[in-house]
mmCIF file of C-alpha atoms in Angstrom:
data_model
loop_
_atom_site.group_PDB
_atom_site.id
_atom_site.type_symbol
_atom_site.label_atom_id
_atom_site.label_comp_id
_atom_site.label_asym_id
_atom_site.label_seq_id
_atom_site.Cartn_x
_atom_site.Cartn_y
_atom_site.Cartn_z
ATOM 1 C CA UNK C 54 201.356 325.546 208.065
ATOM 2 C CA UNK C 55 203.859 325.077 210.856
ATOM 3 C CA UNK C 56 206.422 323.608 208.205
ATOM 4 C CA UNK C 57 205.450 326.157 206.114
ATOM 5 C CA UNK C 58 206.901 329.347 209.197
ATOM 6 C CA UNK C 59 209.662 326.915 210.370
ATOM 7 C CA UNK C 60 211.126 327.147 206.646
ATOM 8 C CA UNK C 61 210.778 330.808 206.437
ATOM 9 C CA UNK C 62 212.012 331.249 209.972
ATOM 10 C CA UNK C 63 215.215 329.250 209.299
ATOM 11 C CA UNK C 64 215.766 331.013 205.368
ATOM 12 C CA UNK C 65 215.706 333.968 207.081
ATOM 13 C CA UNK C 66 218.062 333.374 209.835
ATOM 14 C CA UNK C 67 220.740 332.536 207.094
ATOM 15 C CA UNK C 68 220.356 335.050 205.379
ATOM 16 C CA UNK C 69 220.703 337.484 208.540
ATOM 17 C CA UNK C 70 223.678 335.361 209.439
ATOM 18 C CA UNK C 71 225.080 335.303 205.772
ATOM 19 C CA UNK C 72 224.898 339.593 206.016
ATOM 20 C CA UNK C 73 226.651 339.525 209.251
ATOM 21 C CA UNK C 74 229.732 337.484 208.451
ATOM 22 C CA UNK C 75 229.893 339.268 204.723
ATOM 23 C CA UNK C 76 230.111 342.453 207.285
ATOM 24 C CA UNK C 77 233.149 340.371 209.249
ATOM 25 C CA UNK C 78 235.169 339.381 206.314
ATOM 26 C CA UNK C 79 234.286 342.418 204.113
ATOM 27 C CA UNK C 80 234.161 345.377 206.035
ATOM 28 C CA UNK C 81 235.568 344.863 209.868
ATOM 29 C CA UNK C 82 239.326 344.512 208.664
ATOM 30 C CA UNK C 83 238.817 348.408 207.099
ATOM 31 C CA UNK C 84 237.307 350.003 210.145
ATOM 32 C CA UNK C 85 239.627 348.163 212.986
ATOM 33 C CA UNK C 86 239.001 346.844 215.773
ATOM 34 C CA UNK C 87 237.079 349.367 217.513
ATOM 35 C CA UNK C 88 234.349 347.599 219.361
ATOM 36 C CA UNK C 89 234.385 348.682 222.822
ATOM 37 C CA UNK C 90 232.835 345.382 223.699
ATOM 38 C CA UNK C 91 233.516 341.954 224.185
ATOM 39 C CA UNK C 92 232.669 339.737 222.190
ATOM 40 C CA UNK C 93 232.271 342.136 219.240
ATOM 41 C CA UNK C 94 228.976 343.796 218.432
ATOM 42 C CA UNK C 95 228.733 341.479 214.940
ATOM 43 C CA UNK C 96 229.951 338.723 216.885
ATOM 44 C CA UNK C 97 227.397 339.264 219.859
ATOM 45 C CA UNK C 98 224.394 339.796 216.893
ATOM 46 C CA UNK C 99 225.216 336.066 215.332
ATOM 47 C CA UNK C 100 225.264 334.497 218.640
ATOM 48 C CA UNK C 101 222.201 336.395 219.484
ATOM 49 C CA UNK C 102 220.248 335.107 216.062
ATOM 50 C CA UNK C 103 221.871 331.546 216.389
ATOM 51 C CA UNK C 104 220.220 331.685 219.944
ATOM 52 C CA UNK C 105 216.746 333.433 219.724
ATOM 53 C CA UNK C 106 216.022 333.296 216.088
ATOM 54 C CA UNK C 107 215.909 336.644 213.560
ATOM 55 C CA UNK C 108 213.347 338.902 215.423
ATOM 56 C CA UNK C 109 215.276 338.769 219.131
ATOM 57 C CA UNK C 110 218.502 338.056 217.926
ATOM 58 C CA UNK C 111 218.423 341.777 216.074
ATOM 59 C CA UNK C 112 216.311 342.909 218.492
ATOM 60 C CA UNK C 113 219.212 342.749 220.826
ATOM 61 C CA UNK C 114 222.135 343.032 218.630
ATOM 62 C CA UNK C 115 220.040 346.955 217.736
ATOM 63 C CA UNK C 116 220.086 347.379 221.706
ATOM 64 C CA UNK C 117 223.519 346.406 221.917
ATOM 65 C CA UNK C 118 224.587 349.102 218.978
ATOM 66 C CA UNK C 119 222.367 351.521 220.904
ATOM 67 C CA UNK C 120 224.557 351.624 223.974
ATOM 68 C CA UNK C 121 227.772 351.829 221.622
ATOM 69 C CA UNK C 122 228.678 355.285 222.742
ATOM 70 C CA UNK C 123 231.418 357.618 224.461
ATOM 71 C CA UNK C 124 229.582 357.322 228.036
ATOM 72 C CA UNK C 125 228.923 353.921 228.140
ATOM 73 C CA UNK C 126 232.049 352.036 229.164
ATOM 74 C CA UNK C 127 231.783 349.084 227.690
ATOM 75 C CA UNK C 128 233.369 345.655 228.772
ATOM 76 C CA UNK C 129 232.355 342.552 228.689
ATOM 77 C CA UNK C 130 229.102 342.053 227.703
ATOM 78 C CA UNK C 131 227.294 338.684 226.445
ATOM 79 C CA UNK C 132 224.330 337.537 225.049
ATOM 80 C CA UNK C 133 221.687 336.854 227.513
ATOM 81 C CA UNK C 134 220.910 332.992 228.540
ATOM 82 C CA UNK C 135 217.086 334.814 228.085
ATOM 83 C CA UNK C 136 216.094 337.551 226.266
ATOM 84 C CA UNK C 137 214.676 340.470 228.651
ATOM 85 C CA UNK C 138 212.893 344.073 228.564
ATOM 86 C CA UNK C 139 214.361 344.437 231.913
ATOM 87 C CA UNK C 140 217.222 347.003 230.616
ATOM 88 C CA UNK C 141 214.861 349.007 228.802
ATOM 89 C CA UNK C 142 211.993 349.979 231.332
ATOM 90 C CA UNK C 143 211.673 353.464 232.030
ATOM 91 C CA UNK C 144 211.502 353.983 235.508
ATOM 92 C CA UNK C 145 209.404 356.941 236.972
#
């Protein structure tokens, strides 16, 4: 059974990864480089999924997107050495 979720766990992680450098080659050039971060948003997701695997790796690359705004100022900002919910507790 192990085999069996280590097969679908990697088939999914290239496809992910497949989506995200078709978005690179096939779509980046039109929009510019616009990313107010460094490294790049797509660029931060595949080293995210290529670190933690599909569910964390999009999981952060989604939180990541989420503070792509006018207020935030961006930088540079790079994948954690460990993923952590410590940026999004809500403090009372």
């Amino acid at each position: 059974m192990n085999e069996a979720v280590r097969y679908l766990e990697v088939g999914a992680q290239r496809v992910v990864l497949l989506l995200l450098r078709a978005y690179q080659l096939l779509l980046s050039p039109f929009l510019g480089g616009r990313c107010r971060f460094h490294p790049s948003c797509s660029r931060y997701c595949t080293d995210a999924v290529h670190r933690f695997g599909v569910v964390k790796g999009l999981g952060l690359g989604l939180y990541r997107l989420c503070k792509c705004h006018p207020f935030h100022p961006g930088g540079y900002d790079p994948v954690p050495e460990a993923p952590s919910l410590q940026g999004l507790t809500v403090h009372e």
